[in-house]
Amino acid sequence: MSIDETSLSNGELYTILTNKTGKGRKGTIVAMVAGTKAETVISVIEKIHLKQRI
């Protein structure tokens, strides 16, 4: 799993969680989290089943 940050229009920041093995196909984007605060991103990651995070 990879974590990237992106800025959309009007300065909106998002953290994007992606599946590396997806190689851009369907299912590559696992989650988009509004903002970049670690606490927020961690809470979303913890909701993903452990086997899917590996």
Backbone as numpy.savetxt, mean C-alpha at the origin, in Angstrom:
# Nx Ny Nz CAx CAy CAz Cx Cy Cz
6.00 -7.75 -0.64 5.15 -6.59 -0.64 6.05 -5.36 -0.64
5.64 -4.37 -1.40 6.39 -3.11 -1.51 5.54 -1.96 -1.01
6.20 -0.94 -0.50 5.51 0.26 -0.03 6.09 1.45 -0.77
5.22 2.24 -1.40 5.63 3.44 -2.12 4.72 4.58 -1.73
5.22 5.79 -1.90 4.41 6.98 -1.65 4.21 7.70 -2.97
3.04 8.30 -3.13 2.78 9.09 -4.33 1.97 10.32 -3.96
2.14 11.35 -4.75 1.38 12.58 -4.54 0.45 12.78 -5.73
-0.83 12.88 -5.46 -1.80 13.15 -6.51 -2.05 14.65 -6.56
-3.00 15.09 -7.34 -3.27 16.52 -7.47 -3.62 17.15 -6.13
-3.41 18.41 -6.01 -3.70 19.20 -4.81 -2.90 18.76 -3.60
-1.75 18.13 -3.79 -0.88 17.76 -2.68 -1.34 16.59 -1.84
-2.30 15.83 -2.34 -2.76 14.65 -1.59 -1.67 13.59 -1.62
-1.32 13.06 -0.45 -0.30 12.02 -0.37 -0.96 10.68 -0.07
-0.51 9.65 -0.75 -1.01 8.30 -0.54 0.15 7.34 -0.40
-0.04 6.32 0.41 0.91 5.22 0.51 0.27 4.04 -0.21
1.04 3.44 -1.12 0.52 2.35 -1.93 1.26 1.06 -1.57
0.50 0.03 -1.22 1.07 -1.28 -0.93 0.85 -2.15 -2.16
1.93 -2.72 -2.69 1.83 -3.53 -3.90 2.44 -4.91 -3.70
1.94 -5.85 -4.48 2.43 -7.21 -4.48 3.51 -7.30 -5.56
4.76 -7.55 -5.18 5.86 -7.60 -6.13 5.66 -8.67 -7.19
5.07 -9.79 -6.81 4.92 -10.89 -7.77 3.80 -10.62 -8.77
3.02 -9.57 -8.56 1.93 -9.24 -9.48 2.42 -8.72 -10.82
3.61 -8.12 -10.83 4.26 -7.59 -12.04 3.32 -6.72 -12.87
2.53 -5.88 -12.19 1.67 -4.93 -12.87 0.33 -5.48 -13.35
0.09 -6.74 -13.13 -1.17 -7.34 -13.55 -2.24 -7.16 -12.48
-3.41 -7.74 -12.72 -4.52 -7.68 -11.77 -4.07 -8.20 -10.40
-4.40 -7.48 -9.36 -4.03 -7.88 -8.01 -2.71 -7.33 -7.53
-2.05 -6.53 -8.35 -0.75 -5.97 -7.96 -0.91 -4.96 -6.83
-1.91 -4.08 -6.93 -2.14 -3.09 -5.87 -2.94 -3.76 -4.77
-2.35 -3.83 -3.59 -2.99 -4.47 -2.45 -3.84 -3.45 -1.68
-3.30 -2.25 -1.50 -4.04 -1.22 -0.76 -3.49 0.16 -1.09
-4.37 1.16 -1.00 -3.96 2.56 -1.09 -4.43 3.22 0.20
-3.49 3.82 0.91 -3.78 4.42 2.20 -3.62 5.94 2.08
-4.64 6.67 2.47 -4.55 8.13 2.45 -3.56 8.57 3.52
-2.56 9.33 3.10 -1.55 9.83 4.03 -0.32 8.94 4.08
0.64 9.38 4.89 1.90 8.65 5.00 2.31 8.38 6.44
1.42 8.63 7.39 1.76 8.40 8.80 1.94 6.91 9.05
3.03 6.57 9.71 3.36 5.17 9.97 2.24 4.44 10.70
1.63 5.09 11.68 0.58 4.43 12.46 -0.59 4.01 11.58
-0.95 4.89 10.64 -2.07 4.60 9.74 -1.73 3.46 8.81
-0.55 3.49 8.22 -0.12 2.46 7.28 0.00 1.11 8.00
0.57 1.12 9.19 0.72 -0.12 9.96 -0.64 -0.73 10.27
-1.61 0.10 10.63 -2.94 -0.44 10.96 -3.57 -1.12 9.75
-3.32 -0.61 8.55 -3.85 -1.25 7.34 -3.10 -2.54 7.06
-1.78 -2.52 7.19 -0.98 -3.72 6.95 -1.39 -4.84 7.90
-1.67 -4.51 9.15 -2.05 -5.52 10.14 -3.39 -6.18 9.80
-4.21 -5.54 9.00 -5.49 -6.12 8.60 -5.32 -7.15 7.49
-4.16 -7.17 6.84 -3.88 -8.13 5.78 -3.37 -9.41 6.42
-3.93 -10.54 6.03 -3.55 -11.83 6.60 -2.02 -12.03 6.48
-1.40 -12.58 7.52 0.04 -12.75 7.58 0.60 -13.49 6.38
-0.04 -14.53 5.93 0.45 -15.31 4.79 0.47 -14.46 3.50
-0.43 -13.51 3.39 -0.48 -12.66 2.20 0.57 -11.56 2.26
1.07 -11.25 3.44 2.09 -10.20 3.58 3.48 -10.68 3.20
3.68 -11.97 3.15 5.03 -12.50 2.88 5.35 -12.45 1.43
